[in-house]
Amino acid sequence: MAKLECNGLTKIYQDNRKALDEVSFSVETSGIFGLIGRNGAGKTTLVRILATELEPTQGSASINGLNILTQEDKVREKIAIVPQEARAIRWMTPKQTVFSYLLWRGYSMRDAKRLADESLIKLGLQQYANVLNSKLSGGTKRKVLIATVMASEAEVIFLDEPTTGLDPISRRELWEILRDIGKTRFIFLTTHYLEEAEQIADRIGILKDGRLVSIGTLAELRKSSPYQYSIKLPPKTQVPPLKDAAVTVSQSGYTQIMTHEAEAFSIARLLSEQGIKFSITPVTLDDIFFHLVGQKVRENHET
Ligand SMILES: Nc1ncnc2c1ncn2[C@@H]1O[C@H](COP(=O)(O)OP(=O)(O)O)[C@@H](O)[C@H]1O
Ligand SMILES: [Mg+2]
């Protein structure tokens, strides 16, 4: 099975900042892998290392059997990347943007023209093909960048925060496109929108301060989380006694209790017996993330 594998990837920048700390994992290179983490978690650093733009301080990685350090030219033929800071050139058209990228990658004029046209059609950009990028909406500009890497026939596509800053409608449109691309290529995307990972990623990795703290399908992350259930109580409700649970209170006064199945069961029974209103759901990616990353969660009994 084709895989992307990282072994102890560590990156220490010149100012001694450790951006990645022994990151090791392995994912199948099919479908969509979503790497989530807060700003500064190390997402871009990891993507740039895998895309052979940056050398790790320690460790190694391979993509479909090709070593990123010793076979970087071969790796580059197989991958394409839209970096976080990428912007479509204002005075070029989408057609020129895709076409010139393909020429740069080594395609002949004829192939570049054919692949550019196909890619623009696939992303629904034909009507904008000859309009200046500067005249396009933010969502359409982002689609142009994706059309560019798509056109290249790369097997592995890295997208660093492809939907950051887009309005919710454009974001959803892009999700549809990415799901479609994910059927035939491997997409490695980073995001800090948990909903995005939940909606489109087949597998998810959580990065915290340069360390990979969890990886798997949403179901696997849920299983490996210490807490599988979330119970919500309306404001001013007395919180029942808890043994092993994490409690948070939202700004609007709702109390959230995250706990494992046995305790969730006994809390739910107690609340029902006392006629107290509550809701109970399996933990979401948000819940898992905030628990692992340690934000907003206050342990036990503190309410
Ligand atoms: N070129 C650089 N030089 C020094 N520090 C950097 C550089 N790039 C990123 N960093 C630092 O490394 C850490 C991880 O950054 P980054 O990989 O950009 O995280 P993310 O993409 O998750 O926001 C941050 O603390 C950031 O400030
Ligand atoms: Mg980044």
XYZ file of N, CA and C and ligand atoms in Angstrom, residues 13-15 17 19 37-46 48 84 160-161, ligand 1:
84
model
N 14.506 25.958 14.015
C 14.889 27.104 13.186
C 16.130 27.776 13.770
N 16.699 28.698 12.972
C 17.972 29.312 13.368
C 17.908 30.001 14.726
N 16.740 30.531 15.054
C 16.621 31.221 16.341
C 16.355 30.237 17.482
N 14.128 28.011 17.704
C 12.729 27.677 17.921
C 12.460 26.272 17.378
N 10.139 23.928 15.890
C 8.815 23.970 15.261
C 8.218 22.572 15.127
N -4.299 22.083 13.686
C -3.476 22.628 14.754
C -3.651 24.129 14.779
N -3.392 24.720 15.940
C -3.536 26.172 16.069
C -2.413 26.863 15.303
N -2.502 28.166 15.181
C -1.422 28.915 14.549
C -0.128 28.650 15.307
N 0.924 28.367 14.577
C 2.220 28.153 15.218
C 2.452 26.712 15.643
N 1.512 25.816 15.371
C 1.643 24.411 15.790
C 2.734 23.679 14.999
N 3.034 24.187 13.789
C 4.082 23.546 12.978
C 3.551 22.960 11.672
N 2.319 23.257 11.329
C 1.701 22.680 10.119
C 2.486 23.040 8.855
N 2.730 24.333 8.692
C 3.427 24.786 7.480
C 4.837 24.211 7.428
N 5.495 24.161 8.563
C 6.850 23.608 8.601
C 6.826 22.160 8.120
N 5.871 21.375 8.583
C 5.787 19.970 8.179
C 5.506 19.848 6.682
N 6.153 22.011 4.326
C 7.304 22.465 3.532
C 8.414 21.420 3.526
N 0.856 28.181 1.782
C -0.094 29.001 2.541
C -0.178 30.432 2.001
N -1.857 24.029 1.835
C -1.648 24.589 3.177
C -2.710 25.656 3.434
N -3.664 25.318 4.260
C -4.795 26.194 4.601
C -5.517 26.712 3.360
N 11.362 30.726 8.953
C 11.166 30.645 10.264
N 12.113 31.053 11.140
C 11.934 30.962 12.472
N 10.819 30.481 13.059
C 9.834 30.072 12.247
C 9.933 30.132 10.812
N 8.795 29.637 10.265
C 8.010 29.296 11.291
N 8.620 29.559 12.478
C 8.085 29.258 13.826
O 7.864 27.860 13.919
C 6.659 27.578 14.592
C 5.725 26.797 13.677
O 5.324 27.630 12.597
P 4.452 27.113 11.381
O 5.038 25.857 10.867
O 4.297 28.247 10.436
O 3.070 26.774 12.118
P 1.559 26.759 11.538
O 1.624 26.593 10.064
O 0.919 25.611 12.253
O 0.941 28.065 11.939
C 6.097 28.923 15.029
O 6.495 29.165 16.337
C 6.739 29.897 14.050
O 6.845 31.166 14.624
